[in-house]
XYZ file of N, CA and C in Angstrom:
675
model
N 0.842 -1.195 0.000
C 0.000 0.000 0.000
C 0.877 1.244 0.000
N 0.448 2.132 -0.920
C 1.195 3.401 -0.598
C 1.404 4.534 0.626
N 2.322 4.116 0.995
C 2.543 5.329 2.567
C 1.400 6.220 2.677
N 0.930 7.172 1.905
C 0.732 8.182 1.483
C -0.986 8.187 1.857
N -0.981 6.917 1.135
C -2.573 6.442 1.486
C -3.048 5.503 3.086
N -1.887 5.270 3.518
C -1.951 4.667 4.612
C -1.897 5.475 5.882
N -1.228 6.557 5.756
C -1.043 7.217 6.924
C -2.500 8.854 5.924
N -3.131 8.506 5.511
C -4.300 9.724 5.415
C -5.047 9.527 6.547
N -5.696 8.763 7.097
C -7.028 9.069 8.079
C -6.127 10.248 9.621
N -4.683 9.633 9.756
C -4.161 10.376 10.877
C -4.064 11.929 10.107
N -3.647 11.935 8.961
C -3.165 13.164 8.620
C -4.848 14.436 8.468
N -5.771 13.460 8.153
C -7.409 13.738 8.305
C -7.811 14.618 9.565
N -7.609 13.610 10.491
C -7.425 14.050 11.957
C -7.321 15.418 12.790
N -5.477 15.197 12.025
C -4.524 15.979 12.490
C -5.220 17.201 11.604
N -5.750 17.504 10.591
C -6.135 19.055 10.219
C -7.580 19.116 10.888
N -8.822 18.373 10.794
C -9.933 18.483 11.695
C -9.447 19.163 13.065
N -8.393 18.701 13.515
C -8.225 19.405 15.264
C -7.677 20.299 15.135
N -6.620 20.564 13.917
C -5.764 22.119 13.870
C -7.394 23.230 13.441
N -7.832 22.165 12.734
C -9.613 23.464 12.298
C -10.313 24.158 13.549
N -10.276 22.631 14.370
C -11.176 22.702 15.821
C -11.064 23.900 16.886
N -9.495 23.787 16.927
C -8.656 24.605 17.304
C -8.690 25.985 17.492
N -8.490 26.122 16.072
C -8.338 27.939 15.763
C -10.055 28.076 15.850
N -10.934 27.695 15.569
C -12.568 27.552 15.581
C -12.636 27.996 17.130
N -12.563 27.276 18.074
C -12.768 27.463 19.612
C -11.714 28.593 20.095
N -10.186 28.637 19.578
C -9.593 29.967 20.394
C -10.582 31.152 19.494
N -11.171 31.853 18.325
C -11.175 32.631 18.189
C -12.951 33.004 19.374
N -13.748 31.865 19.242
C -14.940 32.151 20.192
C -14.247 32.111 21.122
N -13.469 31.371 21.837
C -13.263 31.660 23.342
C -12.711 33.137 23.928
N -11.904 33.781 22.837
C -11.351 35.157 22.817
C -12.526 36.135 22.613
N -13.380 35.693 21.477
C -14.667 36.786 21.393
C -15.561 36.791 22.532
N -15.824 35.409 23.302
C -16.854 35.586 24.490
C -16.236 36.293 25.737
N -15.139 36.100 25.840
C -14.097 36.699 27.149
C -12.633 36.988 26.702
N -12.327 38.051 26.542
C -11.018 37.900 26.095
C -9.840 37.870 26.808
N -10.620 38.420 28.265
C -9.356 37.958 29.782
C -9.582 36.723 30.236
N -10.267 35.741 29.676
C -10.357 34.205 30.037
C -10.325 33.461 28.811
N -8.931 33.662 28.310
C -8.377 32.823 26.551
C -8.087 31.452 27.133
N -8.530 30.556 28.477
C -8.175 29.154 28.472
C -9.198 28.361 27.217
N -8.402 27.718 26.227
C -9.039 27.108 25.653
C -9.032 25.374 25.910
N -7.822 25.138 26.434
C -7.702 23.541 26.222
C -7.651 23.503 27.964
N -7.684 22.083 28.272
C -7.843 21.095 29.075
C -7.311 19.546 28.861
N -6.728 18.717 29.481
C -6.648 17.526 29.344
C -6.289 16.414 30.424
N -6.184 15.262 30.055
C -6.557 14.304 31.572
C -5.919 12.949 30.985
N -6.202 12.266 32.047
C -5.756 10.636 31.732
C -7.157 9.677 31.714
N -7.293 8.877 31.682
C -8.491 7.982 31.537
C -7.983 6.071 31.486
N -8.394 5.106 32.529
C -7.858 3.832 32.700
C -9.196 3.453 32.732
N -9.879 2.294 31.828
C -11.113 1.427 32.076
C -10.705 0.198 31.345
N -12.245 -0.567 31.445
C -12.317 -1.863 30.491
C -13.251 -1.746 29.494
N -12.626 -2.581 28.675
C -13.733 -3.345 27.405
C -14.428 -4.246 27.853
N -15.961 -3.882 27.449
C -17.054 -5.393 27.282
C -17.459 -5.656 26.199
N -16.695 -6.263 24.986
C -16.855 -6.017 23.899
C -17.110 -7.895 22.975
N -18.192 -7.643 21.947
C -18.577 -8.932 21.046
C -17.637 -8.107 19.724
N -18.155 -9.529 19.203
C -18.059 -9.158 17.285
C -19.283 -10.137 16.687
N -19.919 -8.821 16.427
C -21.548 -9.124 15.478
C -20.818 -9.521 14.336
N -21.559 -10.654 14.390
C -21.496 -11.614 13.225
C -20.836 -12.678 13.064
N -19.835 -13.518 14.253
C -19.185 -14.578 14.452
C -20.616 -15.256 15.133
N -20.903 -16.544 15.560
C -21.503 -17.705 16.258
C -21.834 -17.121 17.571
N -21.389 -16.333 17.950
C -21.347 -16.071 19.753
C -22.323 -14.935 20.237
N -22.478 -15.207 21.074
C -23.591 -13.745 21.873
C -22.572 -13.398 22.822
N -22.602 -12.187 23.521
C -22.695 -11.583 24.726
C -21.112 -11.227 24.828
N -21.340 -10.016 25.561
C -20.312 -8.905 26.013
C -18.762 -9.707 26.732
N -18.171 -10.466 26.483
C -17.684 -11.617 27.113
C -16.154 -11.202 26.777
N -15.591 -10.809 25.870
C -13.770 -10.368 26.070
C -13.859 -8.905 26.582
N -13.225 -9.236 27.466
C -12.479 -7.430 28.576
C -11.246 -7.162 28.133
N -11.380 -6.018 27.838
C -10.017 -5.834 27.616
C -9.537 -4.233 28.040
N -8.577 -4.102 27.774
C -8.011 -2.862 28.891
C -8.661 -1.277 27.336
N -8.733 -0.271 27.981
C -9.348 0.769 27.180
C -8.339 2.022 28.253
N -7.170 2.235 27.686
C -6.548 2.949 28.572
C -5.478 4.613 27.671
N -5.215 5.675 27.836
C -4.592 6.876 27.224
C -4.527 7.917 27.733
N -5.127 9.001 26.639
C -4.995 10.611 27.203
C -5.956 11.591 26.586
N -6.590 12.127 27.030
C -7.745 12.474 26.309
C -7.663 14.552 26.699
N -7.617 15.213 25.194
C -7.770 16.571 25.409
C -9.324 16.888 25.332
N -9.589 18.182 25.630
C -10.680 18.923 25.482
C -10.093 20.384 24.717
N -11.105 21.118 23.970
C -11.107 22.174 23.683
C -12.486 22.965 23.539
N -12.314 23.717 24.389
C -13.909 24.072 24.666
C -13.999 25.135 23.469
N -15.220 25.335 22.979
C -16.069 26.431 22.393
C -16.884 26.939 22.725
N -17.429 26.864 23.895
C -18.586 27.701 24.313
C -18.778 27.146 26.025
N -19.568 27.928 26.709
C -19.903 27.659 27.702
C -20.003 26.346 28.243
N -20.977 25.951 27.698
C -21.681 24.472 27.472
C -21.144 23.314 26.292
N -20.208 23.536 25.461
C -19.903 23.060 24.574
C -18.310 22.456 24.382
N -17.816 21.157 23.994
C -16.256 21.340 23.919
C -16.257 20.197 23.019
N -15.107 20.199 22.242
C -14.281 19.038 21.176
C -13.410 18.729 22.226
N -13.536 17.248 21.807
C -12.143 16.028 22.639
C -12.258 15.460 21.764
N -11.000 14.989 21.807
C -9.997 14.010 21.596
C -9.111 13.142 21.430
N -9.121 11.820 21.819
C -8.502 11.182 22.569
C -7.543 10.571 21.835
N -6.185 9.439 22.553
C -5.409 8.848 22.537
C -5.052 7.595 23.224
N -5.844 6.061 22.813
C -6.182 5.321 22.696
C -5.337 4.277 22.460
N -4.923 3.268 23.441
C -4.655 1.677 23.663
C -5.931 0.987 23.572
N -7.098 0.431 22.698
C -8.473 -0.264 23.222
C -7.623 -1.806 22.868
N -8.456 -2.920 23.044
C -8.670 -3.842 23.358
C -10.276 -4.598 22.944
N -10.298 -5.544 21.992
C -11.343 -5.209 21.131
C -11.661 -7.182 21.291
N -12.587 -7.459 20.624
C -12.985 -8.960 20.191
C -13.238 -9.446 20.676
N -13.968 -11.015 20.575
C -15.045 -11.704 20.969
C -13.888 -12.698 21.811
N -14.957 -13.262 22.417
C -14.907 -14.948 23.736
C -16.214 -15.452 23.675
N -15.880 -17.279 23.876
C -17.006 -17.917 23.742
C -15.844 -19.260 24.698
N -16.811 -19.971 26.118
C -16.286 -21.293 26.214
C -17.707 -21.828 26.574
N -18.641 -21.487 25.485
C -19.780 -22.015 25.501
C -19.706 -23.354 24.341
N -20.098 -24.418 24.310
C -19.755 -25.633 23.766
C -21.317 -25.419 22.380
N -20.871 -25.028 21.008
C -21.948 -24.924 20.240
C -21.500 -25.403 18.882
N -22.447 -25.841 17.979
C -22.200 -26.718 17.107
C -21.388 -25.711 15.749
N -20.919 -26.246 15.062
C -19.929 -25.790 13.398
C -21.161 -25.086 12.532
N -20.788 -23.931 12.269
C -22.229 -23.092 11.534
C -22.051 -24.312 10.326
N -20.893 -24.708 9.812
C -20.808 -25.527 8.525
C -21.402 -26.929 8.133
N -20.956 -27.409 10.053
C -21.280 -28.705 10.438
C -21.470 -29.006 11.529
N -23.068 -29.109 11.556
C -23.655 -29.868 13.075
C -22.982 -30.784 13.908
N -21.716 -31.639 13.319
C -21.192 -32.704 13.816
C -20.258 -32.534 14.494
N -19.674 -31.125 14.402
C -18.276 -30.807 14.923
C -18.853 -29.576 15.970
N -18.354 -30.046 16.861
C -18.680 -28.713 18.320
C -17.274 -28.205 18.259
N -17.801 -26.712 18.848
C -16.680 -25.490 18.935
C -16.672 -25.567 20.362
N -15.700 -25.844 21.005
C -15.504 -25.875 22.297
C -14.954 -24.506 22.843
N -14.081 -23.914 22.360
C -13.233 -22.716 22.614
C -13.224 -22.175 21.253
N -13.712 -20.535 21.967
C -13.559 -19.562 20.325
C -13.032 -18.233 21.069
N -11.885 -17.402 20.389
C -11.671 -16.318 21.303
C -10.514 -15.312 20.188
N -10.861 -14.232 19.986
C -10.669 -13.103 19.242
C -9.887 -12.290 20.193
N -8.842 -11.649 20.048
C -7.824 -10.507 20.887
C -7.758 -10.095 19.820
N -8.298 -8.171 19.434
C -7.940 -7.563 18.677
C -7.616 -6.445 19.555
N -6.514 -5.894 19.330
C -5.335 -4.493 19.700
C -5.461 -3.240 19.077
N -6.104 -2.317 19.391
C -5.848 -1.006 18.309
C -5.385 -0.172 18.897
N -5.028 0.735 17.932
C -4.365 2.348 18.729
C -5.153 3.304 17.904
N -6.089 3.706 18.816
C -7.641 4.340 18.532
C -7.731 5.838 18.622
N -8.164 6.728 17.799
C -8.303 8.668 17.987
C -9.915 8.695 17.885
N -10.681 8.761 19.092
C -12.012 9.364 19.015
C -11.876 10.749 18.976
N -12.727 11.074 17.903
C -13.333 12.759 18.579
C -14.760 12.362 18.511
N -15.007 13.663 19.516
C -15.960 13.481 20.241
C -16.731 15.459 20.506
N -17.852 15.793 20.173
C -18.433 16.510 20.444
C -19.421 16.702 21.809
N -19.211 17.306 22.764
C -19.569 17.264 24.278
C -20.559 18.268 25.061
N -21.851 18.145 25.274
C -22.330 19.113 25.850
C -21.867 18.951 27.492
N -21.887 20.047 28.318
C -21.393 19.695 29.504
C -22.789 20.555 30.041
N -23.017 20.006 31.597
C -24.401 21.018 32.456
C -23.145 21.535 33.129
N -24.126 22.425 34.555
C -23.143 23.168 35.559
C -22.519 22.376 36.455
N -22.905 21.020 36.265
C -21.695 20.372 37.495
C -20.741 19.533 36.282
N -20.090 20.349 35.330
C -19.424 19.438 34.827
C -19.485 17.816 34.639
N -20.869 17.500 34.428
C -21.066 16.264 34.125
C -21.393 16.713 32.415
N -21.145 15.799 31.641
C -21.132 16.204 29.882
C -21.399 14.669 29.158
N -22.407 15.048 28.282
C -22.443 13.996 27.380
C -21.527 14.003 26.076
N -21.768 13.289 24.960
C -21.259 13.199 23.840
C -21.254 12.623 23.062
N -21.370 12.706 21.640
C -21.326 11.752 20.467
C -19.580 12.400 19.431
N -20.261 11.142 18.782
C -18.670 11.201 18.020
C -18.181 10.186 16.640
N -17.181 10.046 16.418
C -16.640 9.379 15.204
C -14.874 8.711 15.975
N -14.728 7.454 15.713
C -13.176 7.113 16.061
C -12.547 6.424 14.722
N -11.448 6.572 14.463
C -10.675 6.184 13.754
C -9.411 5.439 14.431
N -9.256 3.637 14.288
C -8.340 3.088 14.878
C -7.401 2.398 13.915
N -6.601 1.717 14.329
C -4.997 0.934 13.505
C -4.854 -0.051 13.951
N -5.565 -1.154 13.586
C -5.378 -2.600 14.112
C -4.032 -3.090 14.355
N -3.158 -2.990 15.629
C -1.257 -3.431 15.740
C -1.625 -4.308 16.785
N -2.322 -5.463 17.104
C -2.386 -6.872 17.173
C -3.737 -7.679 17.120
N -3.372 -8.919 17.003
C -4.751 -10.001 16.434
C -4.108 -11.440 17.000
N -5.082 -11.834 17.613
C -5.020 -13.212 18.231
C -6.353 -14.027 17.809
N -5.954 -14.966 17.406
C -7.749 -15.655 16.734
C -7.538 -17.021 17.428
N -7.820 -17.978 18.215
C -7.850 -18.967 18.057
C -9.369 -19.452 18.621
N -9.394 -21.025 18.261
C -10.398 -22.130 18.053
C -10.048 -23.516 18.394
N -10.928 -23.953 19.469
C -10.941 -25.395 19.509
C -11.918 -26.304 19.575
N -12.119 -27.537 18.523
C -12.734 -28.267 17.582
C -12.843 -29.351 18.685
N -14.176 -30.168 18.958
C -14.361 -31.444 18.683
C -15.601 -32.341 17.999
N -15.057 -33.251 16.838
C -13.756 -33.388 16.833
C -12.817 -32.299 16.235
N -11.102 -32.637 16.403
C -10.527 -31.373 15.740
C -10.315 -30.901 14.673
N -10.277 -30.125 13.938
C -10.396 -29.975 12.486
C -9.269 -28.866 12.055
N -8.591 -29.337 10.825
C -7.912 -28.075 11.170
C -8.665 -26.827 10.302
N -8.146 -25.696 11.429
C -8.847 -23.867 10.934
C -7.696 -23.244 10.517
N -7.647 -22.899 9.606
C -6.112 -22.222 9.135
C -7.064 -20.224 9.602
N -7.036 -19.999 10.523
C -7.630 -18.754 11.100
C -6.744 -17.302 9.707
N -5.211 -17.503 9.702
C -4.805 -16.849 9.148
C -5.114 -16.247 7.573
N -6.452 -17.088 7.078
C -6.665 -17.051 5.790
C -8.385 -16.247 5.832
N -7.734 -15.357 6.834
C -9.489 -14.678 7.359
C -9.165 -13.566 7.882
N -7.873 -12.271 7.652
C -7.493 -11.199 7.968
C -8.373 -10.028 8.404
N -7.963 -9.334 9.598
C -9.362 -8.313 10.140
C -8.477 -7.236 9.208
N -9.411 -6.076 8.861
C -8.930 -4.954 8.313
C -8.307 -4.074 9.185
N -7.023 -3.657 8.667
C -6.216 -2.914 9.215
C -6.853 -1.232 9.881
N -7.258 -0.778 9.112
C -8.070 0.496 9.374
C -9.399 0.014 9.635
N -10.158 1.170 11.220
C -11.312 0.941 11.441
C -12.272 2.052 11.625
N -13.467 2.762 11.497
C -14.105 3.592 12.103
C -15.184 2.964 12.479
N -15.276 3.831 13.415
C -16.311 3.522 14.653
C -17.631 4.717 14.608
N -18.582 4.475 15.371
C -19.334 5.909 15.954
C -19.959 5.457 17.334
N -19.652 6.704 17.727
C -19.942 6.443 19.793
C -20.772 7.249 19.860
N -21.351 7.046 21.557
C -21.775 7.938 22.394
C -21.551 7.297 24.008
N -20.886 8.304 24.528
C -20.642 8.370 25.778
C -21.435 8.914 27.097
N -21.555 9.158 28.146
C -21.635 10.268 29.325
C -20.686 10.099 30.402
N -20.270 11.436 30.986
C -19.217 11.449 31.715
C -19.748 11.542 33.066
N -19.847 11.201 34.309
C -20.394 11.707 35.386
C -19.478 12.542 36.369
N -19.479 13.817 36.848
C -18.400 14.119 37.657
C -18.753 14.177 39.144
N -17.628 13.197 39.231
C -17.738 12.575 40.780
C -17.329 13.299 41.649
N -15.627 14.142 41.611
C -15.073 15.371 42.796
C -14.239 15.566 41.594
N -14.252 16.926 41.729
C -12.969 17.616 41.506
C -12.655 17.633 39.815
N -11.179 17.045 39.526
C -11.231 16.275 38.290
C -11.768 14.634 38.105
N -12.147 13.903 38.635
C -12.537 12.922 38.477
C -13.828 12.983 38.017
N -14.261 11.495 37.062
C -15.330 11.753 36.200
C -15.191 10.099 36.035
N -16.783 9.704 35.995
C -17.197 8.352 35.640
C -17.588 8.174 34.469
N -16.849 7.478 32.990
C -17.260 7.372 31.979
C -17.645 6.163 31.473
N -18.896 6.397 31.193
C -19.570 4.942 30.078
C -20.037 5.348 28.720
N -19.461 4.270 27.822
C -19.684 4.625 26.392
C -20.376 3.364 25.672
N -20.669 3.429 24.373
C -20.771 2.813 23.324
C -20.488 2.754 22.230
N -19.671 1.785 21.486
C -19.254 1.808 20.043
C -19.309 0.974 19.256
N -20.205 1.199 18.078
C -20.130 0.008 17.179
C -19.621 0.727 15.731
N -18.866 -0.331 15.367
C -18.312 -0.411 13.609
C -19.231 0.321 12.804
N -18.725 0.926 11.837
C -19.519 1.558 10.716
C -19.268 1.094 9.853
N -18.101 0.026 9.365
C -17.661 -0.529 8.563
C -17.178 -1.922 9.226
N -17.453 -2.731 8.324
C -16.674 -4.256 8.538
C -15.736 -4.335 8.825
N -15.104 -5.011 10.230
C -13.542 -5.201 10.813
C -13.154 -6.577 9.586
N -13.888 -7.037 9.215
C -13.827 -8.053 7.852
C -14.972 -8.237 7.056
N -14.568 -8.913 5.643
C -15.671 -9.024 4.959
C -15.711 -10.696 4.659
N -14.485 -11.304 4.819
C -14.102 -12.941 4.798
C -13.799 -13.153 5.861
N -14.795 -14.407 6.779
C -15.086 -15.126 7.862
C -15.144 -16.420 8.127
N -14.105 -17.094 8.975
C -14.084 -18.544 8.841
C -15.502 -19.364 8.776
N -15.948 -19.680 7.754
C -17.183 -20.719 7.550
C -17.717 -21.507 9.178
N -16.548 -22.123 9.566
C -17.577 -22.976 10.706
C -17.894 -22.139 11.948
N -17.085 -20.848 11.999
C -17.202 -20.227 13.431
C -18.204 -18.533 13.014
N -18.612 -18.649 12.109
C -19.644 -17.342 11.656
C -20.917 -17.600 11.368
N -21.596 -16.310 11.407
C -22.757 -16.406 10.686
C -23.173 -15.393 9.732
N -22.013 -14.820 9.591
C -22.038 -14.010 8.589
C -20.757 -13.324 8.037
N -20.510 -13.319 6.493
C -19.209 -12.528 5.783
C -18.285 -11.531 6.723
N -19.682 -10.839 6.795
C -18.986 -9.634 7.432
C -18.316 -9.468 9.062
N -18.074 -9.045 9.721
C -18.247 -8.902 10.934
C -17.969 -7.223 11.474
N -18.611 -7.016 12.470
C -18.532 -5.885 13.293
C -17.909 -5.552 14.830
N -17.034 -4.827 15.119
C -16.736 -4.611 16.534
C -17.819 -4.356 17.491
N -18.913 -4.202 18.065
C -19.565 -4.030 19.094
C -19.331 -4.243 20.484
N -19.170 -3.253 21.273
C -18.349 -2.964 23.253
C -19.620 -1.828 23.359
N -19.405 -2.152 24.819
C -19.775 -1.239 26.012
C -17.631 -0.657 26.834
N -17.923 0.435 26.639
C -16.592 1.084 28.210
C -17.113 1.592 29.287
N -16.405 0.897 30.248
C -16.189 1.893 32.311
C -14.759 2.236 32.058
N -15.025 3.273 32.240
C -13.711 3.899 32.408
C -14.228 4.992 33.766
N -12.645 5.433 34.540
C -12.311 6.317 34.810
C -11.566 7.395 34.535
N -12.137 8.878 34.091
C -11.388 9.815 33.655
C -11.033 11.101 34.798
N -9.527 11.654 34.822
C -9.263 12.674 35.226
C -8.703 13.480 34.526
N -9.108 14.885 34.715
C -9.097 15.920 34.149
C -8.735 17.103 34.824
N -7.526 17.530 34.492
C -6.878 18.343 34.956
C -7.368 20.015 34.625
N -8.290 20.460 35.785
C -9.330 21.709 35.168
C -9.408 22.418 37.012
């Protein structure tokens, strides 16, 4: 793939927030011009409860760590752009014993997905007066690890490697933040795929071509304000 085309969604990003930017300092200067704080930022440590719609399996069942650094840039009173910086932890678990979508005869004993990204949400935020704030948004992630395995009885072999998740992902969320003291803040979100993490899916462990990321996050965020 060409560099050029591979590194666009960051370079996408990176001008959306330089836009965001100069957008919020020039209102924040027009509403008060002896109070030019425009930015804010914090740390944030939670978990993943996350499936993948469209493999054999139900339910919220791989955890995985959802951990970074997340800015704000306010525009208005009530209003701010964030942006975060993202370790997630993504994909399905199953040690529920269920039959081969291909073949009734062969049970899936163990099925379990570890997908790794390094994830940039933005995120648009209304906040009330106790700094509690909701939000919706768009993420763009970089799939840098994948663990697939499967176990058969009887065993069969799954060549898993001939079923690649897509390297690039977007997402769309919505979050709420609760503020607990101070800088501390209780965050729960939701995110599902807007696009297929694949479109080719191992036959006995799917139920469909495609598949999708789908999580719930708890996180804890602090914010240095």
């Amino acid at each position: 793939m060409n560099k050029s085309r591979k590194f666009a969604p960051l370079i996408i990003i990176a001008v959306i927030l330089i836009g965001l930017t100069n957008i919020a300092r020039a209102q924040d200067e027009e509403d008060d011009p002896a109070n030019a704080r425009t930015f804010y930022a914090g740390v944030l440590a939670g978990t993943n409860f996350a499936q993948v719609d469209g493999d054999n399996f139900a339910g919220y069942r791989r955890i995985g760590l959802n951990i970074g650094g997340i800015g704000y840039v306010q525009v208005h009173k009530h209003v701010a752009f964030s942006w975060e910086i993202l370790y997630s932890q993504k994909g399905s678990r199953s040690d529920m014993v269920k039959a081969a979508t291909n073949d009734t005869a062969v049970l899936v004993v163990d099925y379990d997905i570890k997908l790794g990204y390094a994830e940039v949400p933005l995120m648009l935020n209304y906040f009330d007066k106790r700094k509690s704030h909701f939000g919706l948004g768009v993420s763009y992630s970089r799939l840098v690890s994948t663990v697939e395995t499967a176990t058969t009885d009887p065993s069969i072999n799954l060549d898993l490697t001939k079923y690649p998740f897509r390297k690039d992902n977007f997402d769309i969320l919505a979050g709420a933040q609760l503020h607990l003291w101070k800088g501390l803040f209780l965050n729960v979100r939701f995110q599902y795929s807007l696009l297929p993490v694949r479109t080719v899916s191992p036959p006995a462990l799917s139920r469909s071509q495609r598949q999708y990321n789908n999580l719930w996050t708890v996180r804890l965020m602090y914010l240095f304000i």
